[in-house]
Coordinates of C-alpha atoms and ligand atoms in Angstrom, one line a residue:
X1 CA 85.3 -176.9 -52.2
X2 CA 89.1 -177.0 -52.6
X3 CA 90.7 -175.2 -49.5
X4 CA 92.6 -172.4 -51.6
X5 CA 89.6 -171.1 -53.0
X6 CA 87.5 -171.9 -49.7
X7 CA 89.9 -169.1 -48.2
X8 CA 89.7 -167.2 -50.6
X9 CA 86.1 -166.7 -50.6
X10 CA 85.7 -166.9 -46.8
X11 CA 88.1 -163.7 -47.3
X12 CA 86.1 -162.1 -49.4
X13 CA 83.5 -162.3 -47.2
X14 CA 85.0 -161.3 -43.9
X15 CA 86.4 -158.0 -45.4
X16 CA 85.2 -155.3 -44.2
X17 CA 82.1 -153.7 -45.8
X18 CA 83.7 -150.2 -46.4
X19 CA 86.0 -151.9 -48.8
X20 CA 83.4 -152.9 -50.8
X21 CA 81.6 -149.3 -50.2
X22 CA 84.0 -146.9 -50.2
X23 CA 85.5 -147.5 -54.4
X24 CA 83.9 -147.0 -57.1
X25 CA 84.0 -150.7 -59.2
X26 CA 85.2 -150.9 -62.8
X27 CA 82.6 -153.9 -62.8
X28 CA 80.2 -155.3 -60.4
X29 CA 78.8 -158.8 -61.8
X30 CA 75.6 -160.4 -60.3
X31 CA 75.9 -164.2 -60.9
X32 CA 78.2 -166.2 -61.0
X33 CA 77.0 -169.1 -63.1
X34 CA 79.0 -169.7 -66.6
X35 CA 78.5 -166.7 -68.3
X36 CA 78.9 -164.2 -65.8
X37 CA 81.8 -166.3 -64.5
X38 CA 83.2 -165.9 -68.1
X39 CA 82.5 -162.3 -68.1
X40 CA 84.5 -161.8 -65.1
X41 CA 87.8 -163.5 -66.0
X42 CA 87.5 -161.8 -69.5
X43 CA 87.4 -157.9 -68.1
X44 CA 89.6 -159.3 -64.8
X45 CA 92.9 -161.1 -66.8
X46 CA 93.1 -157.3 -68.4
X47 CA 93.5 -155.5 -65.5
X48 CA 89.8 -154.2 -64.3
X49 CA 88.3 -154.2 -61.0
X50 CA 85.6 -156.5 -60.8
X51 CA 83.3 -157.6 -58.2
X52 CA 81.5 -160.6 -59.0
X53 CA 78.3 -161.6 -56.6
X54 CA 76.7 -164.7 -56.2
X55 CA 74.1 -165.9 -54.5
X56 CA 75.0 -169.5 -53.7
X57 CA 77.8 -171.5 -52.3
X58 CA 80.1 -172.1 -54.7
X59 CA 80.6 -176.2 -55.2
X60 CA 83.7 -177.3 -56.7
X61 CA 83.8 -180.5 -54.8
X62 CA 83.8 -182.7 -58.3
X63 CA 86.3 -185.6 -58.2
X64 CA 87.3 -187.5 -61.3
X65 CA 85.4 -190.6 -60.0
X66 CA 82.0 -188.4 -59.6
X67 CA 79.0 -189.6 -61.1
X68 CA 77.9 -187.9 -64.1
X69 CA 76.0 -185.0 -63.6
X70 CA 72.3 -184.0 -64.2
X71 CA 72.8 -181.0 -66.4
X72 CA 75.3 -181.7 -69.3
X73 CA 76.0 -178.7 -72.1
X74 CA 77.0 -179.4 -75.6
X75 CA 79.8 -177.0 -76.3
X76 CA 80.2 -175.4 -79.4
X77 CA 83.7 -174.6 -80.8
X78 CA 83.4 -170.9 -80.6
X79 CA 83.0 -171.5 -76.9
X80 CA 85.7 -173.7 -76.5
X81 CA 87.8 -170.8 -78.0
X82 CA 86.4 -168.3 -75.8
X83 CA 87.1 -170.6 -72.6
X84 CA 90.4 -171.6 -73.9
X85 CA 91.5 -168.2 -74.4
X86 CA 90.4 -166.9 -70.7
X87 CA 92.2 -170.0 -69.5
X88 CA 89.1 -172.1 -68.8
X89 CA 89.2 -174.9 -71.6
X90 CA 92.4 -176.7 -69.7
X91 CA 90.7 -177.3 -66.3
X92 CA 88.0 -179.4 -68.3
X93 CA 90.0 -180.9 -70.2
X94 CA 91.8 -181.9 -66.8
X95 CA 88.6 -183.1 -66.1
X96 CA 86.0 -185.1 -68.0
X97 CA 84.4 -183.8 -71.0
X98 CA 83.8 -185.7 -74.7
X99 CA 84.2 -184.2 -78.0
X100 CA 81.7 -185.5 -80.3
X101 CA 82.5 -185.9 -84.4
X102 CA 78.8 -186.7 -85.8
X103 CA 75.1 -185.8 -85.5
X104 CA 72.3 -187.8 -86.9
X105 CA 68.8 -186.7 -86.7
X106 CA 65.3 -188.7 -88.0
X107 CA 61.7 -188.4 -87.4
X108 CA 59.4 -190.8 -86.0
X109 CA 56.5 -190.0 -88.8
X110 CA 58.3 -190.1 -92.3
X111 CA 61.2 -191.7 -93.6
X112 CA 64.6 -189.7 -94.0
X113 CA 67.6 -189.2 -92.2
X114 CA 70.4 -186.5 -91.6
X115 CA 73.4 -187.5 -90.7
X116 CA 76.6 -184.7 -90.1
X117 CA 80.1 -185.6 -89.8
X118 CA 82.6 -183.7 -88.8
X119 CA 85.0 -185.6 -91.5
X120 CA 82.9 -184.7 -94.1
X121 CA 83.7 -180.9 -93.1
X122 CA 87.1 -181.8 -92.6
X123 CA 87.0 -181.1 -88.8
X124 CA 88.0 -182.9 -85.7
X125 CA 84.9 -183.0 -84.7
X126 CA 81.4 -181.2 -84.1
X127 CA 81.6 -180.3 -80.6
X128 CA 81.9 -181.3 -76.6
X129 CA 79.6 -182.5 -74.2
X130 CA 80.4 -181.3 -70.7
X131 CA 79.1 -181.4 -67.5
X132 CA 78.2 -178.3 -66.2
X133 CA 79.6 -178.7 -63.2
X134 CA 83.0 -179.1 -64.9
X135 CA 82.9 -175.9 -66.8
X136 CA 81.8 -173.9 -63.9
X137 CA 84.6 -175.6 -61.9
X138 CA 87.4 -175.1 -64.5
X139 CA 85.6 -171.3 -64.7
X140 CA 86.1 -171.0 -60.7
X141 CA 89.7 -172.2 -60.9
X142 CA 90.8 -169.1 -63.4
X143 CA 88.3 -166.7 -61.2
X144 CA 90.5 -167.6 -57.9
X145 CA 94.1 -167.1 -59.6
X146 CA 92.7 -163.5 -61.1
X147 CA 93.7 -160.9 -58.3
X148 CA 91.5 -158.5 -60.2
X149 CA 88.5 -159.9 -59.5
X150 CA 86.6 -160.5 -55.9
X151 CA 83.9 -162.7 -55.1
X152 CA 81.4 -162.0 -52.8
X153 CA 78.5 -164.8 -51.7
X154 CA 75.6 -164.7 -50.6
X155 CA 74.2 -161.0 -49.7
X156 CA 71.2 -160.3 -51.4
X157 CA 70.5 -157.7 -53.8
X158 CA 68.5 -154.7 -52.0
X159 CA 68.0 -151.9 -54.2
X160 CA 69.4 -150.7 -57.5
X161 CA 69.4 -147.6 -59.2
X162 CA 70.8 -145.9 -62.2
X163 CA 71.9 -142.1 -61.7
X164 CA 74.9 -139.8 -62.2
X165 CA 76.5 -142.1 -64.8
X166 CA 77.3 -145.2 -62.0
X167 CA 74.7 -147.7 -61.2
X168 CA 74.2 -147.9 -57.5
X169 CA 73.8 -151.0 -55.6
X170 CA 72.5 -151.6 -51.9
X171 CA 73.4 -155.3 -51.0
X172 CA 72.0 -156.8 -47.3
X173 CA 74.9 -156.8 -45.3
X174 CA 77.4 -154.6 -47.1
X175 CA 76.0 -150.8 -47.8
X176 CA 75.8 -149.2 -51.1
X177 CA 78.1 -149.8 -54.2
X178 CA 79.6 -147.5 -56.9
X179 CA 80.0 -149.0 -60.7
X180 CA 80.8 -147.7 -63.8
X181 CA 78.5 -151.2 -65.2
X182 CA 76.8 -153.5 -63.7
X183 CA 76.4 -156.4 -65.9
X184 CA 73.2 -158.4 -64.8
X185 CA 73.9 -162.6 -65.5
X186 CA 71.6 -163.9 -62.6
X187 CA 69.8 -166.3 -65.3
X188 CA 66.5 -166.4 -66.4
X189 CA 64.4 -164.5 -63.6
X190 CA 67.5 -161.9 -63.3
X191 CA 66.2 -159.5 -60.2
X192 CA 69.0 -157.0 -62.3
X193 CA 66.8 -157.4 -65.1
X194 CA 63.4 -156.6 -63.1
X195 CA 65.1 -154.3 -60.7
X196 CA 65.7 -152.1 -63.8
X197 CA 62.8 -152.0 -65.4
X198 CA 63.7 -154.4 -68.1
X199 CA 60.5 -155.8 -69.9
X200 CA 60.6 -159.4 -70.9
X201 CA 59.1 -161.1 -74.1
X202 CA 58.2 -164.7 -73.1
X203 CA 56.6 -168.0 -74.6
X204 CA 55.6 -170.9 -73.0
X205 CA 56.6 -174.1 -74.8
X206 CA 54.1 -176.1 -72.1
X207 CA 57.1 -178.5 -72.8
X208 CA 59.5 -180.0 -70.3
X209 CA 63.1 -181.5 -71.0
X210 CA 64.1 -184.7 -68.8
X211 CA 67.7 -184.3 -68.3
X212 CA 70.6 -187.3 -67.0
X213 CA 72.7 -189.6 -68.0
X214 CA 72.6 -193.3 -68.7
X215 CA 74.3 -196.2 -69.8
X216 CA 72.7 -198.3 -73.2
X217 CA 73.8 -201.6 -74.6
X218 CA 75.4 -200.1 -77.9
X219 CA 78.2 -197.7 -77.8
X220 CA 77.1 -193.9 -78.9
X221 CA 79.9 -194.4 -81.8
X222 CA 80.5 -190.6 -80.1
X223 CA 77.5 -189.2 -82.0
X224 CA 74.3 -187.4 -80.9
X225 CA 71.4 -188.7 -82.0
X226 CA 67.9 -186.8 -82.2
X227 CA 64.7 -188.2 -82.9
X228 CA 61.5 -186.1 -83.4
X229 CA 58.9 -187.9 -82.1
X230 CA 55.3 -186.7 -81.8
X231 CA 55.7 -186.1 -77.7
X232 CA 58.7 -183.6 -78.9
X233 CA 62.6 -184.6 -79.7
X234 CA 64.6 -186.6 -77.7
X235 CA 68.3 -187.1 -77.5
X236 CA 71.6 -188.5 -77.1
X237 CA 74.3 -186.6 -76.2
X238 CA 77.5 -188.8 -76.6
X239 CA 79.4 -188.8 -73.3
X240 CA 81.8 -191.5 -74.8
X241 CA 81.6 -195.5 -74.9
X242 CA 78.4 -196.6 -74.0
X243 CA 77.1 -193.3 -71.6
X244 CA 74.9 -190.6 -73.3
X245 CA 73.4 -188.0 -71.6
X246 CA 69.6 -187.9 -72.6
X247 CA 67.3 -184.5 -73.4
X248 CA 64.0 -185.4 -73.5
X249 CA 61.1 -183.3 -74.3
X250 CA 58.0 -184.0 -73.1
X251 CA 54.3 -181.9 -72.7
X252 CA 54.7 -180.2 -69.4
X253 CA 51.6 -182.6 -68.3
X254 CA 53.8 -185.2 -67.9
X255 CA 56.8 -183.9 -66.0
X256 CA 55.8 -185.3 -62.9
X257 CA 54.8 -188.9 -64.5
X258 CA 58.8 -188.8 -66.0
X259 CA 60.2 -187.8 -62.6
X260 CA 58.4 -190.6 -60.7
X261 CA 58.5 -193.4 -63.0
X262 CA 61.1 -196.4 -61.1
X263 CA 64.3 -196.4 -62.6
X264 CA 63.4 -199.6 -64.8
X265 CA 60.7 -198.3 -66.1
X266 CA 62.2 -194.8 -66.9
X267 CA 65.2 -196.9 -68.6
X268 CA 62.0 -198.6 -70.7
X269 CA 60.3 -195.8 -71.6
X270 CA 63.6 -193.7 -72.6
X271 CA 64.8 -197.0 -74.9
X272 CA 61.2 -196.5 -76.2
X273 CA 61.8 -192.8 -77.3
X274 CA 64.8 -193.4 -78.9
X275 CA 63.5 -196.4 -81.0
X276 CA 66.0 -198.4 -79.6
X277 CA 68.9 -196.7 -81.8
X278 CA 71.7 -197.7 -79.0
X279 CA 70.1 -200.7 -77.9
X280 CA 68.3 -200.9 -74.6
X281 CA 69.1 -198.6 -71.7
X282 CA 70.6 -200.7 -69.0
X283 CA 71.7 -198.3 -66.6
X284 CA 70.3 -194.2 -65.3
X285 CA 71.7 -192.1 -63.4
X286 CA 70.1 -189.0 -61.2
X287 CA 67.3 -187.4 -63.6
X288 CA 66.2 -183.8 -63.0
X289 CA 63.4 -182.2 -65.5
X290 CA 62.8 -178.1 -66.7
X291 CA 59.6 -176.4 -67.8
X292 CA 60.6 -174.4 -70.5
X293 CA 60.0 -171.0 -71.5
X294 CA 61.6 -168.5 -74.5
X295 CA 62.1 -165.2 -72.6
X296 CA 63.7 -162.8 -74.4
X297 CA 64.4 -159.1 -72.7
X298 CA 63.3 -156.1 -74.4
X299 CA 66.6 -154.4 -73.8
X300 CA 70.0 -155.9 -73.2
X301 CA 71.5 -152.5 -72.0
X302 CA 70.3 -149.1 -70.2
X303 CA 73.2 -146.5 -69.2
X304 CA 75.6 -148.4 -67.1
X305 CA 73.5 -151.8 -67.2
X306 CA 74.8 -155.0 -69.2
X307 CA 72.3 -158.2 -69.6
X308 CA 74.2 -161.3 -70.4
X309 CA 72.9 -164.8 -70.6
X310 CA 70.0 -166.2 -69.4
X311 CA 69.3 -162.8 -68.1
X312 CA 68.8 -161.7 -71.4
X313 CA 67.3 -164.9 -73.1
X314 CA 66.4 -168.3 -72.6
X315 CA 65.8 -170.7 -75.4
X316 CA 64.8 -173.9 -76.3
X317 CA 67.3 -176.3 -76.1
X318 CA 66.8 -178.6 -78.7
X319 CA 70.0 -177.5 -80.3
X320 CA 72.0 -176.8 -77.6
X321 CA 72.5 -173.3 -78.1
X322 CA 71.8 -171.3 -74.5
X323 CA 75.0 -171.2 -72.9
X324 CA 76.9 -170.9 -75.9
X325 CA 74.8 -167.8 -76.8
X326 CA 75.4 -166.7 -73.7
X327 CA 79.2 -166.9 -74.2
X328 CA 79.0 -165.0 -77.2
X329 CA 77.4 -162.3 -75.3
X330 CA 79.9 -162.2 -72.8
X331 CA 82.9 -162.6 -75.1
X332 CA 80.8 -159.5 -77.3
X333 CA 80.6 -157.7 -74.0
X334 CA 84.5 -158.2 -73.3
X335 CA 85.3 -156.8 -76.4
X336 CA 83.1 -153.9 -76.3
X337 CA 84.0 -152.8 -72.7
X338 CA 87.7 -153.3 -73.6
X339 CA 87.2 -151.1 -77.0
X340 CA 86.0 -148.6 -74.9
X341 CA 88.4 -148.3 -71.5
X342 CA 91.2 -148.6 -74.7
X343 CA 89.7 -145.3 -76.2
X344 CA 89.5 -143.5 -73.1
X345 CA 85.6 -143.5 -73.1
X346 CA 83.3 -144.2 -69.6
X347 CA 82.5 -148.2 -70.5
X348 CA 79.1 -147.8 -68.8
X349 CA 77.9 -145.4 -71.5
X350 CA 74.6 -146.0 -72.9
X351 CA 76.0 -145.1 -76.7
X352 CA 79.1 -147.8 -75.8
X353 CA 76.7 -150.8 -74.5
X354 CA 74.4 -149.8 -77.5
X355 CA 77.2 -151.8 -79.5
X356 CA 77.2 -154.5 -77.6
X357 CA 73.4 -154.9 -77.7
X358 CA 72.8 -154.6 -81.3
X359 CA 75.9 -157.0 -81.9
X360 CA 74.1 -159.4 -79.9
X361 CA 70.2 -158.9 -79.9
X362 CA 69.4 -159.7 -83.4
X363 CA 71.5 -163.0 -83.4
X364 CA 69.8 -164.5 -80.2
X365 CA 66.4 -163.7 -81.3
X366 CA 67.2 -165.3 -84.7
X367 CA 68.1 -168.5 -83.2
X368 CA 65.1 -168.6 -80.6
X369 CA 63.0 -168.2 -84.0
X370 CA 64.4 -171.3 -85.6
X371 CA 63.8 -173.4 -82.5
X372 CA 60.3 -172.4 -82.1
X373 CA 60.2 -173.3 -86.0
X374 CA 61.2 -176.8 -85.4
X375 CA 59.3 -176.9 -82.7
X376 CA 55.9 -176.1 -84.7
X377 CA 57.1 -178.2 -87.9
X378 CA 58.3 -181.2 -85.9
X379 CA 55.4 -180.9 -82.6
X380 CA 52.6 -182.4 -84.6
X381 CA 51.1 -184.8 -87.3
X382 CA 48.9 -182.3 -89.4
X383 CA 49.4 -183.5 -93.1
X384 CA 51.0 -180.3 -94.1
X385 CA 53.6 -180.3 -92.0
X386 CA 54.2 -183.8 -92.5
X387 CA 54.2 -183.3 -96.1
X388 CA 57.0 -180.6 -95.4
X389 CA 59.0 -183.2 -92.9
X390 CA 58.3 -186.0 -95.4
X391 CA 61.0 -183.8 -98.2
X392 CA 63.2 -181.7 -95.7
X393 CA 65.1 -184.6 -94.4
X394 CA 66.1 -186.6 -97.6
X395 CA 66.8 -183.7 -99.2
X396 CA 68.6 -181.8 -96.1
X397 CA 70.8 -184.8 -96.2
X398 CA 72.0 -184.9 -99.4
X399 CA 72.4 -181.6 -100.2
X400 CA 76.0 -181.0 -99.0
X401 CA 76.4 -177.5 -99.3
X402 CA 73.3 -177.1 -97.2
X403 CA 74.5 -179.3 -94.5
X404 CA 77.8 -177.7 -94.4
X405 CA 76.8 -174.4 -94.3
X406 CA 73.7 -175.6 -90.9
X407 CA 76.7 -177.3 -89.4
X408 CA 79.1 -174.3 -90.0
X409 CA 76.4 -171.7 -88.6
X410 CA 75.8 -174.7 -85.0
X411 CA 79.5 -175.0 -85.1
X412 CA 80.9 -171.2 -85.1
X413 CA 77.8 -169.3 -84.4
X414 CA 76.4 -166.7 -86.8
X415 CA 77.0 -163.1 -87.2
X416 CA 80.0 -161.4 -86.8
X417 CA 82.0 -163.5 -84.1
X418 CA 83.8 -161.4 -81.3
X419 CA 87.4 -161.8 -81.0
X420 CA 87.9 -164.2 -78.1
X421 CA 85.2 -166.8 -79.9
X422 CA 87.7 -166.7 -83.5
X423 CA 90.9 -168.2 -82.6
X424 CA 93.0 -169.0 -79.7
X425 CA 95.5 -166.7 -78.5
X426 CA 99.4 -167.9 -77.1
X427 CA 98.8 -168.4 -73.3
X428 CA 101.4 -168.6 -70.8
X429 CA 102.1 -172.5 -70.2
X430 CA 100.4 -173.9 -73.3
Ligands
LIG501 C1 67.3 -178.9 -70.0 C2 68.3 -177.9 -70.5 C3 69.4 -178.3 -71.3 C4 70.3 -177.4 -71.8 N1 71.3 -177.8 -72.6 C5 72.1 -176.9 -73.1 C6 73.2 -177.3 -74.0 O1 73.3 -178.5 -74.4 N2 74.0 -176.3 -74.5 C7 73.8 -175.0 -74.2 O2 74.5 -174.2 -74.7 N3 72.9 -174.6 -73.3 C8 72.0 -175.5 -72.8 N4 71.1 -175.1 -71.9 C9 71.0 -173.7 -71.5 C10 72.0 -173.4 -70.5 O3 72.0 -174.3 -69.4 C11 71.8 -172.0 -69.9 O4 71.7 -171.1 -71.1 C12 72.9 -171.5 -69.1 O5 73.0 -172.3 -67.9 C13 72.8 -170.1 -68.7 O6 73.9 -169.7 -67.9 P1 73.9 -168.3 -67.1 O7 75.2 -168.2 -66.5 O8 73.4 -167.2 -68.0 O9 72.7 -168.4 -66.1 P2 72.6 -169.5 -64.8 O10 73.2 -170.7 -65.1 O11 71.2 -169.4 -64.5 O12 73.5 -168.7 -63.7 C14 73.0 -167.6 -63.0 C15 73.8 -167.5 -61.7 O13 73.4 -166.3 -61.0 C16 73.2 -166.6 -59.7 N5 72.2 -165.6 -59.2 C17 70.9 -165.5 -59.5 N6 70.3 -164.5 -58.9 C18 71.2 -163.9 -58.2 C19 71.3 -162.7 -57.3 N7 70.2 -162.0 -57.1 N8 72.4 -162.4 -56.7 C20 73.6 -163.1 -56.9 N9 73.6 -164.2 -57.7 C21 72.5 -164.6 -58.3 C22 72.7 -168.0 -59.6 O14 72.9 -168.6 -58.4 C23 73.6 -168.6 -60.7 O15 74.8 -169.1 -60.2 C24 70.1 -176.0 -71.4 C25 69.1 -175.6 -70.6 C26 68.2 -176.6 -70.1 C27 67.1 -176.1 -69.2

């Protein structure tokens, strides 16, 4: 942990509890991973109170000379915008992140290829690969210069309830809280999101993803490569040169057998997957593996309650999509909350948040549709399907109005994109 911020958390901390108790917050945040991080800075920078919780120490020990990390995002440009707007984007490109300028996917049981370019769409290219520990680090970096917002660690979440118009927190340690909101992004098993009553929709995929980096003989030409194989997809994420981080999706059943496998014979197996597209593997890093599950809440908002994130869904990640989803949430959230305190009204009003959850709602379940469509089409070998995978390939690739519009939906997102997400505003020192 740098020492600035170090003091400035240790601060935080050490104040006295009736300064926590005795205002009423503009904001109180519950986690502070990516997106409520985001969601901080966005309401902070313009002039709200916020007080942002989190449960764990904050680590922004990365170095430049690090080792890559486990978990690994692909960015989409929306998100870039929105980070780059809140002041985010420079601190990873300080960092180490890789823009990546083509996609190619193929299937292990019929012929056919798709292959995006971003020079085809006349773009620079199709996206970044980042760790996450990089954008949460650039994220903490903005969170520390914004006087508006305070960060307090590790006191756990008592008690909540919703009355008078002001949510009502009782944290271990600290007493009871006063907000106008209280936006729950504690990720997928959000204690906001049970603590009020939220029901969840869920699906198991009884599917794991094995997540790292490593090192193959070929250079990732800075593409990501997907292959559906009849285990599940797995993938390349170009991190530049000859390094890709790797997603691969295996039946839960065999999570443990992925984890324990020797590094040689993980290197073998994963060479195996990808058909040997980049050659062998000749080098892994640290692997960690997820179960995953769609969850979806039934509600995103109550009166003066905000779900953002992985609080609100989880998806599969085949496509990369959950924390740019959540991003759109947050930068929807931004914008509705700012509408709002510009027109004079209470922010945490049902009617207000309403907005923000019909903006969102409808998107995010859309996209956790289409994943658990590819998932079914592309999971198994029945000669129907096949049939289907057989055409939708060939023809998927050379239809280019098809392929621009699919890459222009992954690249931008899909409905109606809130402000921060469409173009970058002037910021002081750019
Ligand atoms: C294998 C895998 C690969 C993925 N790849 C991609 C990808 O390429 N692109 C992409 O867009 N998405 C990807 N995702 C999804 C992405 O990682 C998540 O959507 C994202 O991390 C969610 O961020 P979040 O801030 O909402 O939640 P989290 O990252 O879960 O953060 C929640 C935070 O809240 C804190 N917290 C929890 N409870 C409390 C509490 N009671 N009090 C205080 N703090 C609390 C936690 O400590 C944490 O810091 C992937 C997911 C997986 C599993």
């Amino acid at each position: 942990m740098n020492n600035d911020l170090d003091s400035a958390l240790e601060s935080a901390i050490s104040i006295n509890a009736t300064e926590f108790t005795s205002k009423v917050w503009d904001v109180v945040i519950v986690g502070g991973g990516m997106v409520g991080a985001t969601v901080a800075l966005g309401l902070g920078q313009q002039g709200m109170s916020v007080l942002l919780l989190e449960k764990q120490a904050i680590d922004t020990s990365w170095q430049a000379d690090s080792p890559y990390q486990v978990r690994v995002s692909a960015l989409t440009r929306a998100s870039e915008k929105i980070l780059r707007n809140l002041g985010a984007w420079q601190g990873i490109e300080s960092r180490r992140f890789h823009p990546f300028t083509a996609m190619h996917v193929w299937d292990e049981i019929t012929p056919g290829e798709v292959h995006f370019s971003a020079a085809d769409m006349g773009e620079p290219n199709l996206g970044y690969t980042v760790e996450n520990d990089v954008i949460q680090n650039a994220l903490w970096d903005q969170v520390e210069a914004c006087d508006n917002i305070t960060v307090l660690l590790n006191h756990r979440l008592e008690s909540l309830r919703l009355e008078n118009d002001q949510a009502w927190l009782t944290l271990e340690g600290v007493g009871e809280l006063q907000t106008e909101l209280l936006i729950g992004a504690d990720g997928a098993m959000s204690q906001v999101r049970e603590m009020a009553f939220i029901g969840l929709d869920t699906h198991d995929y009884e599917q794991c993803a094995v997540v790292g980096c490593v090192k193959t003989e070929l250079s990732s030409e800075d593409t990501c490569w997907q292959r559906y194989t009849k285990d599940g997809p797995f993938a390349y994420l170009s991190m530049g040169g000859n390094v890709s981080s790797i997603a691969w999706y295996l039946p839960l059943e065999k999570m443990q057998w992925a984890l324990a496998l020797s590094d040689k014979d993980f290197a073998q197996e994963i060479s195996k997957a990808s058909d040997y597209r980049l050659g062998s593997v000749i080098e892994v890093a640290e692997r960690g593996a997820f179960p995953l599950v769609r969850r979806h809440a039934e509600h995103y908002v109550k009166p003066n309650l905000a779900l953002v994130g992985d609080a609100a869904h989880t998806i599969h990640p085949q496509a990369g999509q959950g924390v740019n989803l959540g991003l759109l949430d947050a930068a929807a959230l931004i914008e509705t909350v700012l509408e709002a305190k510009g027109q004079n009204k209470p922010w945490g009003r049902h009617s207000v948040l309403r907005k923000y959850e019909r903006w969102r709602r409808g998107d995010n379940a859309l996209v956790q549709r289409s994943m658990e469509a590819f998932d079914w089409l592309f999971k198994q070998d029945a000669s129907l399907k096949v049939f289907v995978r057989k055409g939708l390939l060939p023809v998927a690739n050379r239809l280019t109005p098809i392929k621009n519009w699919l890459m222009g939906q992954a690249l931008n997102g899909r409905e109606a994109l809130p402000k921060l997400a469409k173009s970058v505003r002037f910021r002081k020192g750019e």
